Coordinates of C-alpha atoms and ligand atoms in Angstrom, one line a residue:
X86 CA -159.4 46.3 180.5
X87 CA -162.6 44.4 179.6
X88 CA -166.0 46.1 179.4
X89 CA -167.1 44.0 182.3
X90 CA -164.2 44.8 184.5
X91 CA -164.9 48.6 183.8
X92 CA -168.4 48.0 184.5
X93 CA -167.6 46.4 187.9
X94 CA -165.3 49.3 189.0
X95 CA -168.0 51.8 187.9
X96 CA -170.6 49.9 189.8
X97 CA -168.6 50.2 193.0
X98 CA -168.0 53.9 192.4
X99 CA -171.8 54.5 192.0
X100 CA -172.6 52.4 195.0
X101 CA -170.7 54.8 197.2
X102 CA -173.2 57.4 196.4
X103 CA -176.1 55.1 196.8
X104 CA -176.7 54.3 193.2
X105 CA -177.5 50.8 191.9
X106 CA -176.2 50.5 188.4
X107 CA -178.0 47.3 187.7
X108 CA -181.2 48.9 188.6
X109 CA -180.5 51.8 186.3
X110 CA -179.7 49.6 183.4
X111 CA -182.8 47.4 183.9
X112 CA -184.9 50.6 183.8
X113 CA -183.2 51.9 180.7
X114 CA -183.7 48.6 179.0
X115 CA -187.5 49.3 179.3
X116 CA -187.6 52.7 177.9
X117 CA -188.8 52.9 174.3
X118 CA -188.1 56.0 172.3
X119 CA -190.2 56.8 169.1
X120 CA -187.7 57.0 166.4
X121 CA -189.1 59.3 163.5
X122 CA -189.1 57.7 160.1
X123 CA -188.7 61.2 158.4
X124 CA -184.8 61.5 159.1
X125 CA -184.5 58.7 156.6
X126 CA -185.5 60.5 153.4
X127 CA -185.4 64.2 154.5
X128 CA -189.2 64.3 155.2
X129 CA -190.0 63.5 151.6
X130 CA -192.5 60.6 152.2
X131 CA -193.9 58.5 149.3
X132 CA -196.4 60.7 147.5
X133 CA -194.0 61.8 145.0
X134 CA -194.1 65.3 146.0
X135 CA -190.6 67.0 145.9
X136 CA -191.1 70.4 147.5
X137 CA -191.3 70.6 151.3
X138 CA -193.7 73.3 152.7
X139 CA -194.8 74.5 156.0
X140 CA -191.6 75.9 157.0
X141 CA -189.9 72.4 157.1
X142 CA -186.5 72.4 155.6
X143 CA -184.0 69.8 155.2
X144 CA -180.6 71.1 153.9
X145 CA -177.8 68.9 152.5
X146 CA -177.4 66.3 149.8
X147 CA -175.7 63.4 151.4
X148 CA -176.0 60.4 148.9
X149 CA -177.9 57.4 149.4
X150 CA -181.3 58.5 150.9
X151 CA -184.0 56.1 150.9
X152 CA -186.3 56.5 147.9
X153 CA -189.2 54.0 148.6
X154 CA -190.7 52.0 151.5
X155 CA -188.3 49.0 150.9
X156 CA -185.2 51.2 151.3
X157 CA -186.6 53.1 154.2
X158 CA -187.4 50.0 156.1
X159 CA -184.0 48.6 155.2
X160 CA -182.3 51.7 156.7
X161 CA -184.5 51.6 159.8
X162 CA -183.5 48.0 160.3
X163 CA -179.8 49.0 160.0
X164 CA -180.3 51.8 162.6
X165 CA -182.0 49.6 165.0
X166 CA -179.3 47.0 164.6
X167 CA -177.0 49.7 166.2
X168 CA -179.3 50.9 168.9
X169 CA -179.7 49.1 172.1
X170 CA -183.3 48.3 173.3
X171 CA -186.6 47.9 171.7
X172 CA -188.3 51.0 170.3
X173 CA -191.1 52.6 168.3
X174 CA -191.4 54.0 164.7
X175 CA -192.9 57.4 164.3
X176 CA -194.7 57.6 161.0
X177 CA -196.2 60.5 159.0
X178 CA -199.3 60.1 156.9
X179 CA -197.2 61.0 153.9
X180 CA -195.5 57.7 154.2
X181 CA -198.5 55.7 153.1
X182 CA -197.8 52.9 150.9
X183 CA -200.0 52.7 147.8
X184 CA -200.1 49.6 145.7
X185 CA -201.7 50.8 142.6
X186 CA -204.5 53.3 143.4
X187 CA -203.5 56.3 145.2
X188 CA -205.7 58.0 147.8
X189 CA -205.5 61.7 148.6
X190 CA -204.8 62.7 152.3
X191 CA -208.5 63.0 153.0
X192 CA -209.2 59.5 151.8
X193 CA -206.3 57.4 153.7
X194 CA -207.2 54.0 155.1
X195 CA -205.6 51.6 157.5
X196 CA -204.9 49.3 154.6
X197 CA -202.4 52.1 153.2
X198 CA -200.3 51.3 156.2
X199 CA -200.6 47.6 156.4
X200 CA -197.1 47.0 155.3
X201 CA -195.8 49.3 158.0
X202 CA -197.8 47.2 160.6
X203 CA -196.4 43.9 159.2
X204 CA -192.9 45.4 159.3
X205 CA -193.2 46.6 162.9
X206 CA -194.9 43.4 164.1
X207 CA -192.3 41.2 162.6
X208 CA -189.6 43.1 164.6
X209 CA -191.6 43.5 167.9
X210 CA -191.7 47.3 167.3
X211 CA -194.6 49.5 167.8
X212 CA -195.9 52.5 165.7
X213 CA -196.9 56.1 166.4
X214 CA -198.5 58.4 163.8
X215 CA -198.8 61.9 162.5
X216 CA -201.3 63.5 160.0
X217 CA -199.3 65.5 157.4
X218 CA -200.5 69.0 157.1
X219 CA -197.7 70.3 154.9
X220 CA -196.1 69.6 151.4
X221 CA -199.5 69.4 149.7
X222 CA -201.4 71.6 147.3
X223 CA -204.2 72.0 149.9
X224 CA -201.6 73.5 152.2
X225 CA -200.0 75.9 149.7
X226 CA -201.4 79.0 151.4
X227 CA -199.8 78.1 154.6
X228 CA -203.1 77.6 156.3
X229 CA -205.0 74.3 157.0
X230 CA -207.2 73.7 159.9
X231 CA -207.5 77.6 160.4
X232 CA -208.0 78.6 156.7
X233 CA -211.0 81.0 156.2
X234 CA -212.1 78.7 153.3
X235 CA -214.5 76.2 154.7
X236 CA -213.6 73.7 152.0
X237 CA -210.0 73.7 152.6
X238 CA -210.6 73.4 156.5
X239 CA -212.8 70.5 155.6
X240 CA -210.2 68.7 153.5
X241 CA -207.9 68.9 156.6
X242 CA -210.5 67.9 159.2
X243 CA -211.2 64.9 157.0
X244 CA -207.4 64.1 156.8
X245 CA -207.2 64.1 160.6
X246 CA -210.2 62.0 160.9
X247 CA -208.7 59.3 158.7
X248 CA -205.3 59.5 160.5
X249 CA -207.0 58.9 163.8
X250 CA -208.6 55.8 162.6
X251 CA -205.3 54.6 161.2
X252 CA -203.7 55.3 164.5
X253 CA -206.5 53.4 166.3
X254 CA -205.9 50.4 163.9
X255 CA -202.1 50.6 164.8
X256 CA -202.9 50.4 168.6
X257 CA -205.3 47.5 168.2
X258 CA -202.7 45.7 165.9
X259 CA -199.8 46.3 168.4
X260 CA -201.6 45.9 171.7
X261 CA -200.6 49.3 173.0
X262 CA -201.7 52.8 172.3
X263 CA -200.4 54.6 169.3
X264 CA -199.6 58.4 169.8
X265 CA -201.3 60.4 167.2
X266 CA -199.8 64.0 167.1
X267 CA -201.2 67.0 165.2
X268 CA -198.9 69.8 164.2
X269 CA -200.1 72.3 161.6
X270 CA -198.0 75.0 160.0
X271 CA -200.6 77.7 160.2
X272 CA -199.5 81.2 160.8
X273 CA -198.7 84.6 159.2
X274 CA -195.4 86.1 158.1
X275 CA -196.2 89.6 159.2
X276 CA -198.2 91.2 161.9
X277 CA -201.7 89.8 161.7
X278 CA -204.7 92.2 161.8
X279 CA -206.7 89.6 163.5
X280 CA -205.2 87.0 165.8
X281 CA -208.6 85.7 167.2
X282 CA -210.4 84.5 164.1
X283 CA -207.8 81.9 162.9
X284 CA -207.6 80.5 166.4
X285 CA -211.4 80.4 166.7
X286 CA -211.4 78.4 163.4
X287 CA -208.7 76.1 164.6
X288 CA -210.6 75.5 167.8
X289 CA -213.7 74.6 165.8
X290 CA -211.8 72.3 163.4
X291 CA -210.3 70.5 166.4
X292 CA -213.7 70.0 168.0
X293 CA -214.9 68.4 164.8
X294 CA -211.8 66.1 164.6
X295 CA -212.2 65.0 168.2
X296 CA -216.0 64.6 168.2
X297 CA -215.2 61.1 167.4
X298 CA -214.4 59.3 170.5
X299 CA -211.7 56.6 170.3
X300 CA -210.5 54.2 172.8
X301 CA -207.5 55.4 174.7
X302 CA -206.2 51.9 174.9
X303 CA -205.4 52.2 171.2
X304 CA -204.9 55.9 170.4
X305 CA -203.5 58.9 172.6
X306 CA -204.1 62.3 171.0
X307 CA -201.5 65.0 171.2
X308 CA -201.2 68.5 169.8
X309 CA -197.8 70.3 169.1
X310 CA -197.4 74.0 169.5
X311 CA -194.8 76.2 167.8
X312 CA -193.8 79.7 168.6
X313 CA -192.8 80.6 165.0
X314 CA -191.6 79.1 161.8
X315 CA -190.0 80.1 158.5
X316 CA -192.6 82.2 156.7
X317 CA -194.7 82.4 159.9
X318 CA -192.5 84.6 162.0
X319 CA -195.1 86.9 163.4
X320 CA -197.8 84.5 164.4
X321 CA -198.7 80.9 164.6
X322 CA -202.2 79.9 165.2
X323 CA -201.3 76.9 167.2
X324 CA -199.4 78.6 169.9
X325 CA -198.4 76.9 173.2
X326 CA -201.0 78.7 175.2
X327 CA -203.8 77.7 172.6
X328 CA -202.8 74.0 172.8
X329 CA -202.1 74.0 176.6
X330 CA -205.5 75.3 177.2
X331 CA -207.2 73.2 174.5
X332 CA -205.5 70.0 175.9
X333 CA -206.4 70.7 179.4
X334 CA -210.2 71.3 178.6
X335 CA -210.4 68.4 176.4
X336 CA -208.4 65.6 178.0
X337 CA -205.6 65.6 175.2
X338 CA -201.8 65.5 175.6
X339 CA -199.5 68.5 175.0
X340 CA -196.6 67.7 172.9
X341 CA -193.5 69.9 173.5
X342 CA -190.9 70.1 170.8
X343 CA -187.9 71.8 172.2
X344 CA -187.1 73.6 169.1
X345 CA -190.4 75.4 169.2
X346 CA -190.0 77.8 172.1
X347 CA -188.0 80.9 172.5
X348 CA -184.3 80.1 172.4
X349 CA -183.7 80.7 176.0
X350 CA -186.7 78.9 177.2
X351 CA -186.3 75.6 178.7
X352 CA -188.6 72.7 178.0
X353 CA -187.1 70.7 180.8
X354 CA -188.5 73.4 183.2
X355 CA -192.0 72.9 181.7
X356 CA -192.1 69.0 182.5
X357 CA -192.8 69.2 186.2
X358 CA -195.5 71.9 185.9
X359 CA -197.3 70.0 183.1
X360 CA -197.1 66.7 185.0
X361 CA -199.0 68.2 187.9
X362 CA -202.0 68.7 185.7
X363 CA -201.8 66.2 182.9
X364 CA -201.5 62.4 183.1
X365 CA -199.3 62.3 180.2
X366 CA -196.9 64.6 178.2
X367 CA -195.4 64.0 174.8
X368 CA -191.9 65.2 173.6
X369 CA -190.2 65.8 170.3
X370 CA -186.7 65.9 171.3
X371 CA -184.6 67.9 168.8
X372 CA -181.5 70.4 168.6
X373 CA -182.4 73.9 167.6
X374 CA -179.2 75.6 166.7
X375 CA -180.3 79.4 167.0
X376 CA -183.8 78.5 165.6
X377 CA -185.9 75.3 165.0
X378 CA -183.2 73.9 162.8
X379 CA -183.8 70.3 163.7
X380 CA -180.1 69.3 163.9
X381 CA -179.3 65.7 165.2
X382 CA -179.7 65.3 169.0
X383 CA -176.3 65.4 170.7
X384 CA -175.6 64.6 174.4
X385 CA -175.7 68.3 175.2
X386 CA -177.0 70.2 178.3
X387 CA -180.6 70.7 177.1
X388 CA -181.2 67.1 176.5
X389 CA -179.6 66.0 179.8
X390 CA -181.8 68.4 181.6
X391 CA -184.9 67.0 179.9
X392 CA -183.9 63.5 180.7
X393 CA -183.2 64.6 184.4
X394 CA -186.6 66.0 184.7
X395 CA -188.4 63.0 183.4
X396 CA -186.5 60.8 185.8
X397 CA -186.6 62.8 188.8
X398 CA -190.5 63.5 188.4
X399 CA -190.7 59.7 188.4
X400 CA -192.5 60.1 185.0
X401 CA -190.9 57.6 182.7
X402 CA -194.4 56.0 182.2
X403 CA -196.0 59.4 181.7
X404 CA -193.7 61.1 179.2
X405 CA -193.8 59.7 175.6
X406 CA -190.3 60.4 174.2
X407 CA -190.0 60.9 170.4
X408 CA -187.3 62.4 168.2
X409 CA -187.7 65.0 165.6
X410 CA -184.8 66.2 163.4
X411 CA -183.8 65.9 159.7
X412 CA -180.2 66.3 158.7
X413 CA -179.6 65.7 155.0
X414 CA -175.8 66.6 155.1
X415 CA -174.6 63.5 156.8
X416 CA -175.2 59.8 156.6
X417 CA -178.9 59.5 157.5
X418 CA -178.7 56.2 159.2
X419 CA -175.8 57.5 161.4
X420 CA -177.9 60.5 162.1
X421 CA -180.6 58.2 163.7
X422 CA -178.2 56.2 165.6
X423 CA -176.5 59.2 167.1
X424 CA -179.8 60.8 168.3
X425 CA -181.3 57.7 169.7
X426 CA -178.2 56.6 171.5
X427 CA -177.7 60.2 172.9
X428 CA -181.3 60.3 174.2
X429 CA -180.7 57.0 175.9
X430 CA -177.4 58.1 177.3
X431 CA -179.1 61.4 178.7
X432 CA -181.6 59.0 180.4
X433 CA -178.9 56.9 181.8
X434 CA -177.1 59.7 183.3
X435 CA -180.4 60.8 184.8
X436 CA -180.8 57.3 186.2
X437 CA -177.3 57.4 187.8
X438 CA -178.0 60.5 189.7
X439 CA -178.7 60.6 193.4
X440 CA -182.0 62.7 193.1
X441 CA -183.2 62.2 196.6
X442 CA -180.0 63.3 198.3
X443 CA -179.6 66.3 196.0
X444 CA -183.3 67.4 196.7
X445 CA -182.6 67.2 200.3
X446 CA -179.7 69.6 200.1
X447 CA -181.8 71.9 198.3
X448 CA -184.7 71.7 200.8
X449 CA -182.1 72.3 203.6
X450 CA -180.7 75.2 201.9
X451 CA -177.3 73.7 201.5
X452 CA -176.7 75.3 198.1
X453 CA -172.8 75.0 198.2
X454 CA -172.8 71.3 198.9
X455 CA -175.5 71.0 196.2
X456 CA -173.3 72.7 193.6
X457 CA -170.2 70.7 194.5
X458 CA -171.9 67.4 194.6
X459 CA -173.7 68.2 191.3
X460 CA -170.5 69.1 189.6
X461 CA -168.6 66.0 190.9
X462 CA -171.2 63.8 189.3
X463 CA -170.1 65.1 185.9
X464 CA -166.8 63.0 186.1
X465 CA -168.4 59.8 187.2
X466 CA -167.8 56.9 184.9
X467 CA -171.1 56.7 183.3
X468 CA -169.4 55.6 180.0
X469 CA -168.5 52.3 181.5
X470 CA -172.1 51.7 182.4
X471 CA -173.2 52.7 178.9
X472 CA -170.7 50.3 177.4
X473 CA -171.9 47.5 179.5
X474 CA -175.4 48.2 178.5
X475 CA -174.6 48.2 174.9
X476 CA -172.5 44.9 175.1
X477 CA -175.6 43.3 177.0
X478 CA -177.8 44.4 174.0
X479 CA -175.4 43.0 171.6
X480 CA -174.8 46.3 169.9
X481 CA -171.5 47.9 169.3
X482 CA -170.1 50.3 171.8
X483 CA -169.2 54.0 170.9
X484 CA -166.4 54.2 168.5
X485 CA -167.2 50.8 167.2
X486 CA -170.4 51.3 165.1
X487 CA -169.2 53.9 162.6
X488 CA -167.4 50.8 160.8
X489 CA -170.7 49.2 160.3
X490 CA -172.2 52.3 158.9
X491 CA -169.4 52.8 156.5
X492 CA -169.8 49.3 155.1
X493 CA -173.5 49.7 154.8
X494 CA -172.8 52.9 153.0
X495 CA -170.6 51.3 150.4
X496 CA -172.7 48.2 150.0
X497 CA -176.1 49.6 150.2
X498 CA -176.5 53.3 150.4
X499 CA -174.0 54.5 147.6
X500 CA -175.3 51.7 145.3
X501 CA -178.6 53.7 145.2
X502 CA -177.0 56.5 143.3
Ligands
RNT665 C1 -192.4 71.1 162.7 C2 -192.8 70.0 163.7 C3 -193.3 68.6 163.4 C4 -192.5 68.2 162.0 C5 -192.6 66.6 161.8 C6 -192.1 66.3 160.6 O1 -191.9 72.2 163.2 O2 -191.8 70.0 164.6 O3 -193.3 67.8 164.4 O4 -191.1 68.3 162.4 O5 -194.0 66.3 162.1
ZN666 ZN1 -192.0 68.3 166.2

């Protein structure tokens, strides 16, 4: 049966439960997801450093990773050619492009990212940005903005001041705000004797960074918390409570990475609470397997629940969705495509859910019917709607795009070895 025929039949089926599939597709079409550049090269960046630090680890040695800006851009192009819709690229400061003279992290300038801006502009994409507080000699102790040494703190404060200006530049160039997200690796392996002082220093460092007021039309500032990391198992300075409070007091955005909480804690559950008190919320969608392992995002229960919450809170314009994982054991372009398409599929499933009816059953206390109806939705033909969406966007349907990756692999990626 043709994709169109399958779609028409699915459309009818969904109409019976009050869902307009055309409307769902239209909404999905306008959702931009920020695709993290760092899946393309195992978080290496272009500074020539080989050792990752800050608890970030990419395992695997799949051949063909991008080694320079041209290759990374080429791979991003390939990935986007297989992903429906128009999206964003999330960059890290360590992806500055130096032509000749290098600048250290505390001296980065917008000009070091001009090639990225040109790349994005020519493809109608927008950029998001992150200062890089790891994989650097000044971060070797594991402490940055909370370091007891004033000089080290100052270096990282200067870094963030530079990156905020760069994010502002992105926002001006692209005509929409660039999300600038701060995550620091600071913490302690073993039980700290003093939990307060590092947090006090982090607070002061952030105060200094944000003393510079920038236009929210160009830059949105977020802070990303983490409960633990490799090497910082006992204490992280930037905990959830720390940033939640800091963001609430200072009008900033919380960024929740679903790998950064206790394994049974649900980020989906946090969305409605935060949205009651914040205009915006940012996400790093990832897949933590037993820990913050940053596996490729699959269409699993956790991601479906996150998408459901965003949609039923009517918050598609309030939640900034970005991906964050790095798997070096498989084809890196495929890893991007799988994760991006899965995030979109989760959103599509959420858009094809009759939320009002289900919420009514809850408020009436009809829990049996709620369970039965919710379960029956799981076998609805959402895949037919998805295929139609792909076709409409001129990208291959599931099961068809791997061929393209394979030929890209043999003609481009494996030629790099
Ligand atoms: C680390 C954080 C952070 C990084 C990226 C590279 O635990 O999740 O977001 O993964 O910035
Ligand atoms: Zn993250």
